[in-house]
Tab-separated table of C-alpha atoms and ligand atoms in Angstrom:
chain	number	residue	atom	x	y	z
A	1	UNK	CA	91.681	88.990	139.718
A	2	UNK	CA	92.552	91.326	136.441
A	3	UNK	CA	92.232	95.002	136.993
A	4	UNK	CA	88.629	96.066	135.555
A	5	UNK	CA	88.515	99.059	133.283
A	6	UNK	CA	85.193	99.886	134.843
A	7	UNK	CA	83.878	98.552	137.798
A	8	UNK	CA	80.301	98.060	137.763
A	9	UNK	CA	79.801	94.799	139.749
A	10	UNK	CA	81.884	96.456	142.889
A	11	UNK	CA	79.470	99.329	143.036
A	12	UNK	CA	76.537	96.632	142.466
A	13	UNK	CA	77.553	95.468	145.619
A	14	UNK	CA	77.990	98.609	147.180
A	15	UNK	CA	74.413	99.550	146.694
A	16	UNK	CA	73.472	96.154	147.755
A	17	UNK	CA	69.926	95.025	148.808
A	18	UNK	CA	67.870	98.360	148.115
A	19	UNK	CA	68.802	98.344	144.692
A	20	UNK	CA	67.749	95.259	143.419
A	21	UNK	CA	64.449	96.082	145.839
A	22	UNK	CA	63.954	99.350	143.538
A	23	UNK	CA	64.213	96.855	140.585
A	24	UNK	CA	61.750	94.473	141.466
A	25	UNK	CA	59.567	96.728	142.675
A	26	UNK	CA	59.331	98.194	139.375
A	27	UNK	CA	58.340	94.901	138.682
A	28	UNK	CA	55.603	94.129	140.427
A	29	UNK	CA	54.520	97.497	139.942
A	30	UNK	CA	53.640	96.787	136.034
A	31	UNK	CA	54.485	100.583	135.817
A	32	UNK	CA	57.022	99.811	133.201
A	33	UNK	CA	56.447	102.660	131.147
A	34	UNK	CA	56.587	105.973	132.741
A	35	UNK	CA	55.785	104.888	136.200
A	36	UNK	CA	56.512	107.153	139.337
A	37	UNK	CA	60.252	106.925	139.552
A	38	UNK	CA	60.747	108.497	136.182
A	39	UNK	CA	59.220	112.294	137.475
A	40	UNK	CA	61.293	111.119	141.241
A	41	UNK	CA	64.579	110.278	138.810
A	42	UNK	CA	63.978	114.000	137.093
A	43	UNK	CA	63.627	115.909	139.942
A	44	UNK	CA	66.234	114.774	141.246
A	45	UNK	CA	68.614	114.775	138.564
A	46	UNK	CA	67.633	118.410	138.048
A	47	UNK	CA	68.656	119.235	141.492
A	48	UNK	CA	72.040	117.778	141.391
A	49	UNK	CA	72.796	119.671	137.970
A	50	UNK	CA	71.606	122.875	139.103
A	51	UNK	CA	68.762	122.570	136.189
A	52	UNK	CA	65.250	124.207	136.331
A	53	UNK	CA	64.095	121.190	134.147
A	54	UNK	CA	65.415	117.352	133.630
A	55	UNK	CA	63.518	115.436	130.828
A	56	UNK	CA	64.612	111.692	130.722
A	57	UNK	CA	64.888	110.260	127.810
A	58	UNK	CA	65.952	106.811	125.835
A	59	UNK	CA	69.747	107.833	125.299
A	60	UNK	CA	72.412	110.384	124.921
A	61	UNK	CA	72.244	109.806	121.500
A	62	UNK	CA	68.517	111.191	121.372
A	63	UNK	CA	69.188	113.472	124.271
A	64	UNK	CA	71.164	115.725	121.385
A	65	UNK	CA	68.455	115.023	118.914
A	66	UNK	CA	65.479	116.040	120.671
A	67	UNK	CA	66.567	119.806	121.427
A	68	UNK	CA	68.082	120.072	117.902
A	69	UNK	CA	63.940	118.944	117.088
A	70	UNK	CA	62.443	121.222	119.461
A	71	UNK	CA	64.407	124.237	117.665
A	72	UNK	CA	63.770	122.598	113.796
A	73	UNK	CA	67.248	122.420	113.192
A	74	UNK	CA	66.978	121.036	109.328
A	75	UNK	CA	68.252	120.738	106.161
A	76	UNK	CA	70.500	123.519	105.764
A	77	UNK	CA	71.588	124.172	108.945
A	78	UNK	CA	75.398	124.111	110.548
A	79	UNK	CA	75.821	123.108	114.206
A	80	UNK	CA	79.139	123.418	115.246
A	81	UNK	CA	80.904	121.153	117.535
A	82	UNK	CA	84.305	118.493	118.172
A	83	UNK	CA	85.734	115.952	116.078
A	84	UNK	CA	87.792	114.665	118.894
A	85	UNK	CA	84.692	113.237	120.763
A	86	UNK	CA	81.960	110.033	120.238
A	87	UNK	CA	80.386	109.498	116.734
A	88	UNK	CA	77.201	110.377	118.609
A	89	UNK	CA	77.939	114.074	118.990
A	90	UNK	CA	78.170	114.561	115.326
A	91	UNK	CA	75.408	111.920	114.391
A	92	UNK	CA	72.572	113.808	116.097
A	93	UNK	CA	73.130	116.352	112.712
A	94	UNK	CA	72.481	114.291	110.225
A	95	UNK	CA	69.411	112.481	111.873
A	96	UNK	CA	67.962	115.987	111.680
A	97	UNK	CA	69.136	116.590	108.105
A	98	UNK	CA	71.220	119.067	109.397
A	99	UNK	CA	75.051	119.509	108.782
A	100	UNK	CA	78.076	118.906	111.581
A	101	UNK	CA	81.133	121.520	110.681
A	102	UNK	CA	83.748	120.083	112.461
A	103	UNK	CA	85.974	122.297	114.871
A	104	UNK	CA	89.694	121.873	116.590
A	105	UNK	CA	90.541	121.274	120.354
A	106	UNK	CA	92.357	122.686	123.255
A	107	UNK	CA	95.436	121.028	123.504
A	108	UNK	CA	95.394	120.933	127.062
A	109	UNK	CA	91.905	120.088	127.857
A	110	UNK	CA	90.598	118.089	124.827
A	111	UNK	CA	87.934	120.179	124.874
A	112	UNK	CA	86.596	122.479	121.904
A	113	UNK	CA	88.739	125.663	121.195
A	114	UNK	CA	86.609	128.741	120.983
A	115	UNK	CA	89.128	130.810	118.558
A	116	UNK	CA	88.820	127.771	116.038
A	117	UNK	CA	84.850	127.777	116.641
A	118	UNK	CA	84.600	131.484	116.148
A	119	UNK	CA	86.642	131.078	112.951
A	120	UNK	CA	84.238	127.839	111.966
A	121	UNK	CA	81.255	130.277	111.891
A	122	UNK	CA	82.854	133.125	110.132
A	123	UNK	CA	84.037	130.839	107.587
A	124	UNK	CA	80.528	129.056	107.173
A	125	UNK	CA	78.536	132.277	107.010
A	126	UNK	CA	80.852	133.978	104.461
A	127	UNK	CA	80.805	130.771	102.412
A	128	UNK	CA	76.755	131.080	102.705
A	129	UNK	CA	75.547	128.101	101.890
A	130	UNK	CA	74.880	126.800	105.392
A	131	UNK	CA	73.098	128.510	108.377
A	132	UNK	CA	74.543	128.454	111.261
A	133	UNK	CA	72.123	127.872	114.186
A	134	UNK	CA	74.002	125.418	117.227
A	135	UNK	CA	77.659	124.583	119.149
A	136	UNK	CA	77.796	121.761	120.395
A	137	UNK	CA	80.739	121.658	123.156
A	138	UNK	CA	81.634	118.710	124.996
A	139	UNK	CA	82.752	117.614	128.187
A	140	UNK	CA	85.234	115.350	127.459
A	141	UNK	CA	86.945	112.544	129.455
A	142	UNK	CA	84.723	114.327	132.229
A	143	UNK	CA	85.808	117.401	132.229
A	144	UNK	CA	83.859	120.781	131.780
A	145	UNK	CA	85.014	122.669	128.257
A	146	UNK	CA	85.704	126.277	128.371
A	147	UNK	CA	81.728	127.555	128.574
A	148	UNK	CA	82.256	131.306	129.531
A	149	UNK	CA	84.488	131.277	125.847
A	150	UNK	CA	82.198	129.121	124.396
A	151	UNK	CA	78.971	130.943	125.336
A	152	UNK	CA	80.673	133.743	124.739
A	153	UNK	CA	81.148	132.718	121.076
A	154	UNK	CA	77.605	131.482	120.441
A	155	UNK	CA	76.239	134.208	121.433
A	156	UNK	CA	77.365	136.676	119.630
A	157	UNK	CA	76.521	135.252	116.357
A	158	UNK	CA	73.148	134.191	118.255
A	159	UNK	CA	73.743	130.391	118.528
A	160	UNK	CA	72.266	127.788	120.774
A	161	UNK	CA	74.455	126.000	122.667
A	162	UNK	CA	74.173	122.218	124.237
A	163	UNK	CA	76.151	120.817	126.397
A	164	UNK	CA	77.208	117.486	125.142
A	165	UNK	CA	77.989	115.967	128.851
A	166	UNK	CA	77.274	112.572	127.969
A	167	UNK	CA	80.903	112.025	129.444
A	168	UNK	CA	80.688	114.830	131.951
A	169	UNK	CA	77.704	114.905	134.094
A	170	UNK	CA	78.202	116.687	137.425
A	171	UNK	CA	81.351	118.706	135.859
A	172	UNK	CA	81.707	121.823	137.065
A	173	UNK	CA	83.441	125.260	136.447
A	174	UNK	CA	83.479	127.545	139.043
A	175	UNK	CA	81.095	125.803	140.935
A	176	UNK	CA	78.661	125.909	138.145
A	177	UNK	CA	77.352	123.278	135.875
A	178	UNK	CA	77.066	123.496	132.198
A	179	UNK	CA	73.817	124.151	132.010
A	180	UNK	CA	74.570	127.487	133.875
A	181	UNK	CA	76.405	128.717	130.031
A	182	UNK	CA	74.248	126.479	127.888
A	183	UNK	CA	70.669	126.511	126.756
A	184	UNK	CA	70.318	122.557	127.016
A	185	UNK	CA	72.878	119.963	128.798
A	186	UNK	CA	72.327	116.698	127.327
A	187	UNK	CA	73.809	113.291	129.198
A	188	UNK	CA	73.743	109.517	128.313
A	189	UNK	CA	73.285	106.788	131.148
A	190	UNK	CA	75.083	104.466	128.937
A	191	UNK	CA	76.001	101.599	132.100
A	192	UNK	CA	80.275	102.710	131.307
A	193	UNK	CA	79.357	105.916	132.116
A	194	UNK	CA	80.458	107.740	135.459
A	195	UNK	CA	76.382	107.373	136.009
A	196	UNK	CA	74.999	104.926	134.505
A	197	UNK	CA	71.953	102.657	134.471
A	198	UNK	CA	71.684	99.149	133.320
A	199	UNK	CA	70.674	99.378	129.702
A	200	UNK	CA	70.534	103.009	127.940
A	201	UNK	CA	69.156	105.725	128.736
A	202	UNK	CA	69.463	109.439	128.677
A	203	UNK	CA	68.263	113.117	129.728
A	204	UNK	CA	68.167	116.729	128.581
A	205	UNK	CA	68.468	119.043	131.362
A	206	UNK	CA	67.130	122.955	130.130
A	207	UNK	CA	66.166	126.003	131.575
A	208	UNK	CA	62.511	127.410	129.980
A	209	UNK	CA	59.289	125.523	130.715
A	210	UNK	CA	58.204	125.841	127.647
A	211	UNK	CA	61.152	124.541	125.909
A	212	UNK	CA	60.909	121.601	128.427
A	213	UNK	CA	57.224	121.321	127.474
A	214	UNK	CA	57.939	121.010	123.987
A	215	UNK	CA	60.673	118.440	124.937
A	216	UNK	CA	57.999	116.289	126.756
A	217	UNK	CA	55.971	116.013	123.487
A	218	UNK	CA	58.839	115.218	120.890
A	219	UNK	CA	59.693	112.450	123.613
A	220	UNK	CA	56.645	110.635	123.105
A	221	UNK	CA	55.367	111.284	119.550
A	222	UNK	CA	54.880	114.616	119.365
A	223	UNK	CA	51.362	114.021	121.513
A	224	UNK	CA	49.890	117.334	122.803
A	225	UNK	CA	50.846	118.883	125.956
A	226	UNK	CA	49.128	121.599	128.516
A	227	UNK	CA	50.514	124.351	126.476
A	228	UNK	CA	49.136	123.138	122.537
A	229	UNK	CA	45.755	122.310	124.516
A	230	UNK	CA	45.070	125.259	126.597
A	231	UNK	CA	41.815	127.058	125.812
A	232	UNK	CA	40.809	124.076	123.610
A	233	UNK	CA	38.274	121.544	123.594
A	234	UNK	CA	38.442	117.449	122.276
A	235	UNK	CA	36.208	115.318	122.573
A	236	UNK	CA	38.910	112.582	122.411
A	237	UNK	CA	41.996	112.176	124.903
A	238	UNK	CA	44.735	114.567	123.799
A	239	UNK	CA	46.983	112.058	124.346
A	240	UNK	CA	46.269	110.875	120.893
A	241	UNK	CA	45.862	114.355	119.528
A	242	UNK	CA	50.028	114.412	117.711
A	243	UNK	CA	50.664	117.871	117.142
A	244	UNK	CA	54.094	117.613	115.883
A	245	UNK	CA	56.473	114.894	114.601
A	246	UNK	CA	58.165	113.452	117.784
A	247	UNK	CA	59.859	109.930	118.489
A	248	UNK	CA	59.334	107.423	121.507
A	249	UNK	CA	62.433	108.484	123.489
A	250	UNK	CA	60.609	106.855	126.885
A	251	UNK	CA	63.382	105.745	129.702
A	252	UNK	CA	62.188	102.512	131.141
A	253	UNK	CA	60.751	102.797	134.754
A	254	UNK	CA	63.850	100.431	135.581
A	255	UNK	CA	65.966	102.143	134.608
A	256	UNK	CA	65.164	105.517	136.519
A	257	UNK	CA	64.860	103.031	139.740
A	258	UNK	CA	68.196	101.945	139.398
A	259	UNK	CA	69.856	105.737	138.930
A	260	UNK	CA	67.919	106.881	141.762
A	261	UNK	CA	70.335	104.601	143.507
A	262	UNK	CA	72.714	105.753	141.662
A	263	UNK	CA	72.453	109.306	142.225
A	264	UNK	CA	72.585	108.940	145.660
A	265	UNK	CA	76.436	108.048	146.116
A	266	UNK	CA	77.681	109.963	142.868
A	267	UNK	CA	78.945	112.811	145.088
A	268	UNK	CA	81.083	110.662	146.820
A	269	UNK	CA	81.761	108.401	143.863
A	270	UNK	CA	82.959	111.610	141.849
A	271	UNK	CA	85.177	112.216	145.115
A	272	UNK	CA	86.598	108.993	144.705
A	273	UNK	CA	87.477	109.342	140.978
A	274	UNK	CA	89.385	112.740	141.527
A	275	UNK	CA	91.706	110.693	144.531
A	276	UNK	CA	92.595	108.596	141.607
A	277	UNK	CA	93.227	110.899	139.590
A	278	UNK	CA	95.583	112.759	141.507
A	279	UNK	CA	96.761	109.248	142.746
A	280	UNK	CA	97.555	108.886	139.039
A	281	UNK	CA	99.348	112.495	138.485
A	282	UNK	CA	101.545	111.713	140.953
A	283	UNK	CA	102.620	108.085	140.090
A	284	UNK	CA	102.925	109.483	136.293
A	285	UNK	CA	103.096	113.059	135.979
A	286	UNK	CA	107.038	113.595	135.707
A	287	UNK	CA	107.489	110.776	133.052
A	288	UNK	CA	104.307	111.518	130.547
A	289	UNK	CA	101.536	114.064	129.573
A	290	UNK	CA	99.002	113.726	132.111
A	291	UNK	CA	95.704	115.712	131.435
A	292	UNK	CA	95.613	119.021	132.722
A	293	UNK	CA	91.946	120.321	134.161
A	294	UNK	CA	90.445	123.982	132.874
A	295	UNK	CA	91.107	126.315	135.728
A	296	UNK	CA	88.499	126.014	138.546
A	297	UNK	CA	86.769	122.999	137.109
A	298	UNK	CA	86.011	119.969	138.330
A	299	UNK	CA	86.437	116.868	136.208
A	300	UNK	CA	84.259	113.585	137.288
A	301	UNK	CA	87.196	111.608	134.908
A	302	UNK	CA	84.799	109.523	132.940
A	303	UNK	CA	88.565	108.545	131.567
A	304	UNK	CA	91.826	109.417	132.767
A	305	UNK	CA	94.250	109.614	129.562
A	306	UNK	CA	97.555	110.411	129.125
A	307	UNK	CA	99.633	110.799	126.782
A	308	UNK	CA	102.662	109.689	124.837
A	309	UNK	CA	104.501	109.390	121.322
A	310	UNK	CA	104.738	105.362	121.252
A	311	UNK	CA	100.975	104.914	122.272
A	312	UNK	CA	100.157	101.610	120.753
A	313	UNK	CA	103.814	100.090	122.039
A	314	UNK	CA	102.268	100.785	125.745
A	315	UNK	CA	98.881	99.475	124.747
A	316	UNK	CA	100.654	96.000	124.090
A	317	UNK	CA	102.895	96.330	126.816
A	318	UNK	CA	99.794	96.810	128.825
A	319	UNK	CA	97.776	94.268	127.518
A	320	UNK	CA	100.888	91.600	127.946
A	321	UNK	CA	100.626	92.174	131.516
A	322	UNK	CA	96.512	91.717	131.541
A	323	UNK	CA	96.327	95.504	132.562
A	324	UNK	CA	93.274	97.122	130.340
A	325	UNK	CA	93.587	100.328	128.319
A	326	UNK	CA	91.129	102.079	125.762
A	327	UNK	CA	92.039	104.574	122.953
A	328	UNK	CA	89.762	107.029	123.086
A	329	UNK	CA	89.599	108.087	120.316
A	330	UNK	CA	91.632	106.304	117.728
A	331	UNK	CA	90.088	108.122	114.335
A	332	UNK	CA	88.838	111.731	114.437
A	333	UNK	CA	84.593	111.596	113.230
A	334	UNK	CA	85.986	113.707	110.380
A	335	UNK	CA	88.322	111.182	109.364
A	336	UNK	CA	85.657	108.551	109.092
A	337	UNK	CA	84.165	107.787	105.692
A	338	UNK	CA	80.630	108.991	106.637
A	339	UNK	CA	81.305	112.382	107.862
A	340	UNK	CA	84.203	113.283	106.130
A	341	UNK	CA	82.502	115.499	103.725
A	342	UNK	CA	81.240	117.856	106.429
A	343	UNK	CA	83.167	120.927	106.409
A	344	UNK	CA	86.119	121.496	108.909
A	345	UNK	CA	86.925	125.054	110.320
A	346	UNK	CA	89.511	127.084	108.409
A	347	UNK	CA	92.786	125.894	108.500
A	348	UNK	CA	91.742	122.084	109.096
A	349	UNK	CA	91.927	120.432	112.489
A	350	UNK	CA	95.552	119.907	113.605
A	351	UNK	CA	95.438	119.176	116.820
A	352	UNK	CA	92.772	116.733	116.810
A	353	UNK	CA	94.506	114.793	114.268
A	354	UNK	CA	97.788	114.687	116.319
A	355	UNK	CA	95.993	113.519	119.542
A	356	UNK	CA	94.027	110.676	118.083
A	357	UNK	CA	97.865	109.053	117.296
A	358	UNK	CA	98.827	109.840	120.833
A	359	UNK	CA	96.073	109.426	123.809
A	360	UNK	CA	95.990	106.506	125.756
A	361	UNK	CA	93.205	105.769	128.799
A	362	UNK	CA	93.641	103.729	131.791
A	363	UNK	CA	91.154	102.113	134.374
A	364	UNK	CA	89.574	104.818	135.845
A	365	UNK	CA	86.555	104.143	138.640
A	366	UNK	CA	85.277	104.668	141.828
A	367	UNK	CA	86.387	101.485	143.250
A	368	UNK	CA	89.973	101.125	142.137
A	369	UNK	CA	92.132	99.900	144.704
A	370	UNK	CA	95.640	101.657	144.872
A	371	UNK	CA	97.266	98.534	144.899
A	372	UNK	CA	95.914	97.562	141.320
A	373	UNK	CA	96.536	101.534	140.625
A	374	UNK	CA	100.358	101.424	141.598
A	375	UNK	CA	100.395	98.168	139.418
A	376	UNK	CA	98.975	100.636	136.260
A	377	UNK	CA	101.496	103.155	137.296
A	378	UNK	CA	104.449	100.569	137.271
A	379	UNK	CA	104.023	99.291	134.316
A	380	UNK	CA	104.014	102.931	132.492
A	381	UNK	CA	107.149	103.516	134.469
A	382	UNK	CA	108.718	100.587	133.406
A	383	UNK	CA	107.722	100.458	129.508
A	384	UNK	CA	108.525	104.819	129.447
A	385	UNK	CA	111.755	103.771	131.308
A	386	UNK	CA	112.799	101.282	128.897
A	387	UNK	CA	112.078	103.106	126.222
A	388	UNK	CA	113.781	106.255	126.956
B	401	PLP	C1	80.258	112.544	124.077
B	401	PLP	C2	79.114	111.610	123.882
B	401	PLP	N1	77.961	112.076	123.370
B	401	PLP	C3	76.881	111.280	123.195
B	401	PLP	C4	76.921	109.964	123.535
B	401	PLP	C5	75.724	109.096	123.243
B	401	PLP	O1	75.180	108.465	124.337
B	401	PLP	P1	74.333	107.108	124.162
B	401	PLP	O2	75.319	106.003	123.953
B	401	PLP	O3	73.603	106.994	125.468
B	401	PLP	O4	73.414	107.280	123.025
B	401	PLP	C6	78.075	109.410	124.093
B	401	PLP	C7	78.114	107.987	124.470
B	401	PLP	O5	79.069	107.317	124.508
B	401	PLP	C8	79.219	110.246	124.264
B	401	PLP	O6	80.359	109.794	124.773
């Protein structure tokens, strides 16, 4: 059997039985569209990430979008955030008309520097011909970024600030979630992800009711909610009263059934990762760069990537001996043709550049056995040793 990157069918199997029950009962149901798991799936996923409010949505993508929406980020606006992270991160922008500026990493952590996004703002507001209005920090590879910084920073040149845990849901610094620092904490259900469903799907986890409220309506056209009819009469339904432009970001019933499932052996999946993990430091740590967590956080390792100078000579080694690896991520989104007119902070973005040459991920999951894990680790041994 080849050693899976991910390993969804193992879990599949894990959960067995009640799953696929929670599946087809979705299907006889006919509730396909907002049916009762969807407010059970919230709930829920608000308690485990220490959120007043969970809002599912259709995907991490829109997850970013719809708070950027709910605060009319526009034309004219700068929201600061990585280039070292998914296209999607930066993408949300430009759906909005707004503009990405692009800012550098931690070396350690991969995760955005706050001295480089202070900078990034200074630099934008003396230029003045963008406002700035959001950061956007992300947790990536799984791992919390430096929020009391990074709060720090937004706040006192009176930014928002989401947390992009699309890759990082149920991190945690100092026992806290992001959403404990940031006004929204967005995450994508995308199936590779630590939790994911079985199709896409996504949610925005926030803090105000009425900034939840207003997320409920963009979610599903803009139709009016308690708070736009309160006081008023119709004598239609107010579901077809639109008081704003929205989108149909609905998560299918399914799809809620099947993370309920989920949810319920994350803990202990998210205990399982970090015994790989440290599995992995141990089998590797004295030969390359293995990643280094922020100080009291907790990383769920969505990835576990190390590093070293001839990356894509172990990424063929690897692949001659059927072992999969990803490069995450090979070209900075500032480097790509699309975005690379988007302004950078001051002084460019070295260390992103120089990471995106060296980073290398291996199979990281729940379910990895440690003897297809001391496989991984001898063949890094044995391509770092022959190369030395
Ligand atoms: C950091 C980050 N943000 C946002 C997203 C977007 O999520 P989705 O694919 O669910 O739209 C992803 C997905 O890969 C991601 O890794």
């Amino acid at each position: 059997m080849p050693i899976p990157f991910i390993d969804l069918q193992t879990q599949r199997k894990r959960l067995g039985q009640p799953l696929e029950d929670a599946i087809l009962k979705v299907v006889r149901s006919g509730a396909y569209i907002m049916g009762p798991e969807i407010a059970e799936f919230e709930a829920a996923l608000a308690a485990f990430g220490q959120a007043p409010h969970a809002l599912s949505c259709g995907s991490g993508t829109e997850a970013l979008v719809l708070p950027l929406m709910a605060w009319e980020i526009g034309p004219g606006d700068a929201v600061f955030c990585p280039s070292f992270t998914f296209a999607a991160t930066a993408e949300a922008m430009p759906l909005v008309g707004a503009s990405p500026v692009f800012v550098d990493i931690d070396p350690a952590t991969y995760n955005l520097d706050p001295a480089s996004l202070d900078a990034a703002i200074e630099a934008v507001k003396r230029e003045g011909k963008l406002t700035p209005k959001a950061v956007i920090a992300v947790d990536l590879f799984g791992q919390p970024a430096d929020y009391p910084a990074i709060a720090r920073v937004a706040q006192k040149h009176g930014l928002k600030l989401i947390a992009d845990s699309a890759q990082g849901f149920g991190c945690t610094l100092a026992a806290h979630h992001p959403i404990h620092w940031a006004d929204v904490a967005t995450t994508s259900f995308f199936p590779a992800k630590p939790l994911g469903c079985y199709g896409d799907g996504g949610a925005v986890l926030s803090k105000d009711a009425r900034f939840h409220d207003l997320l409920v309506s963009l979610r599903v056209h803009g139709q009016a909610v308690k708070s736009d009819i309160e006081g008023k009469t119709f004598e239609h339904d107010p579901k077809y009263l639109n008081v704003r432009v929205g989108m149909n970001s609905r998560m299918d019933t399914i799809q809620a059934a099947v993370l309920l499932q989920k949810l319920a052996i994350f803990a202990d999946e998210i205990d399982a990762r970090n015994r790989v993990a440290d599995r992995y430091a141990d089998g590797l740590g004295d030969l390359v760069s293995v990643p280094k967590v922020i100080q009291d956080g907790v990383s769920i390792w969505a990835q576990y990537t190390i590093e070293l100078e001839d990356r894509d000579g172990l990424v063929a080694h690897l692949r001659e001996q059927a072992i999969p690896s990803a490069v995450y991520y090979p070209i900075p989104i500032h480097k790509q043709g699309v975005y690379s007119g988007y302004p950078v902070a001051p002084g460019g973005l070295p260390v992103t550049e120089a990471k995106a040459a060296r980073v290398i991920s291996l199979p990281m999951h729940a379910y990895l056995t440690e003897d297809d894990q001391d496989q991984v680790i001898a063949a890094i041994r044995a391509f770092v040793k022959k190369n030395a």
